[in-house]
Amino acid sequence: MTLLDVQHLTKSFGGLVANKDISFVVAQGELLGIIGPNGAGKTTLFNSIAGAHPIDSGKVIFDGRDITALKSHQIARLGLTRTFQIYAASGDLTVKENVMVGCFMKTGSRSVAAALADRILQEFEIEHLARSLVGELPIAAQKRVVMATAMGTEPKLLLLDEVAAGLTPHEVDGIIATIRFIHKDLGVTVILIEHVMEMVMNVCHRVLVLDYGEKIAEGQPREVVKDPGVIKAYLGERYAREHTTGTPVRSEFPKP
Amino acid sequence: MEKLKACFDFSDLPRLDLTIAGLVLSALLVFPIFPHSSYAMSTVIQFFMFALYGMGWNTIGGYGGQVDLGLAQYLGIGAYTTAVSMIRWNTPFWVSMPIGVVLAIIWCFVVGYSVFRLKGHYFAIATIAMSLVLKDVFEVWKFVGASRGLEIPSTRFTSPDFLHLVFTNDTYYYCLILAFFVIGLLYINWFRKSRLGFQLRSIKDNEEVARSLGINVQWAKLKTYAVAVTFVSAVGSFHACYVKNIEPEDTMSLDLSILIALMAMLGGAGSLWGPIIGAGILIPLKSYLKEWLGARAGLVGIDVVIYGAIIMFISAVEPRGVWGIVQRVRRRKRA
Ligand SMILES: Nc1ncnc2c1ncn2[C@@H]1O[C@H](COP(=O)(O)OP(=O)(O)OP(=O)(O)O)[C@@H](O)[C@H]1O
Ligand SMILES: [Mg+2]
């Protein structure tokens, strides 16, 4: 079943076309990756889908409903939640309070929200941080809090914008486990934007490649990385060589 | 029912806070029994009133981070509604106060609808502008006495008149405003842990993120604004009965709006105790400055200078005011 259907989406800023006639579908239960060089329009695509800004033309159908003209909070309430690439969590709220903000989307009752937050903290293995201020945690833990908060809204579709950026390989493994948990155990469809190729290769069922606002490739991760256009635009010759010769590529790939 | 219980639930606060709060409240409760000057009595009544104004400001300004510098206009709406209806139709306070609140909420939706689209300084300036416009209207509006204001003819009522709040003995006013204060405190204690309270803190932090979590930012701000102006307007109605003589200048001026904001900002914006601490510091200071430095030493306007200095001090040293300093010391001790 199709959960998200993006049709000919175009968004420009002044003369710059950040999303150019992009179409793709995401099936229920899928885990889709979006890759592309800096400034390719990946974050803009999330903004366009999630209603953060009006789009120039095209259509977004979510769960059988046209959400193109809806505002972002309305879209969130329909079950489409996104996280932000640059989001330094506030120093004001504790971890549990942050997660509760998410939980309050579905309930007005404080005790229900608190109970749900407790469960989510446990699932994300951050219950020991419940009373810490988010701003004081290391980045990896903050990212986990951001994902836990998003899960408080009990989404059907979760958009994750570079949750593994800036983490050590070990921390990336932790984030991968968390994403698998969200996807498999909680049954949430996920779209993730990522520069960390290891994550894309190991986690995603399917990958979409953007370059200069356009979709230049789409397919299984193993095939997409062999695509000459993708290698030229994004991965570079070195990645292709190392990848096909089996040399491990662990670290975040150098951004072109 | 759950709401009512939550009002009385202070269990998330440190025991020390509650002990001190309990002691202060008990001291205030027994205060009228002991001999006191009328000057002290009026200062304590003012303390309660301004603590309540500050609590109202703290909802939108502290928890929500929308620095409003025009709240006095709602004080004026409450005060004038009560005064006008009492003078013209003998309306009891208990009727005119809720009517004032309703008028204040209607007006706050008009104001809020336009100003909440603005951010930061633009927002603050817009609230000032709206407030001054309303004050100007009252200055020329004959029906409400224009710039000379209104005087409630207290001789028309026999003290103690509990319907119209006309008392010759200030202790009655004291007990009443104390009751308001306790109700206000319990309400804020519920509010800060309610869904709206959480949504506001998320909005203060980052509106974009708040939206992505399903929060209707504009509506949440408007609802909170309605809460804030309810506090201010209700106490404004009380102000009319207590002072009995109101003018636009002392119910809707910019000075007053700033003073209201200062209660929470000095004490600690976005905290339960903040406005109370702020009022505890500023009201005695205000009386002192007006009475001694202003009247006797001839330093008219010195109070405004001092408020300005306080604002600069807060923004330079600790944006979360006195309570922020307390929290910081506590944190350091624990670490
Ligand atoms: N609000 C905006 N106003 C003007 N230009 C914008 C805006 N948002 C993005 N852009 C431009 O649109 C282009 C795409 O930006 P976007 O943030 O979507 O890239 P990205 O693929 O997410 O890059 P990165 O990998 O660095 O996160 C960039 O050239 C950017 O400068
Ligand atoms: Mg981006």
mmCIF file of C-alpha atoms in Angstrom, chain B residues 15 24 91 119 126 214 217 226 260:
data_model
loop_
_atom_site.group_PDB
_atom_site.id
_atom_site.type_symbol
_atom_site.label_atom_id
_atom_site.label_comp_id
_atom_site.label_asym_id
_atom_site.label_seq_id
_atom_site.Cartn_x
_atom_site.Cartn_y
_atom_site.Cartn_z
ATOM 1 C CA ARG B 15 11.116 20.485 49.582
ATOM 2 C CA VAL B 24 5.989 33.168 53.647
ATOM 3 C CA THR B 91 -23.399 46.581 39.032
ATOM 4 C CA LYS B 119 8.868 38.114 16.395
ATOM 5 C CA ALA B 126 3.596 46.172 18.507
ATOM 6 C CA GLY B 214 1.515 19.070 15.779
ATOM 7 C CA VAL B 217 1.498 27.841 17.309
ATOM 8 C CA ALA B 226 -6.390 34.897 27.014
ATOM 9 C CA ILE B 260 4.182 44.205 35.114
#
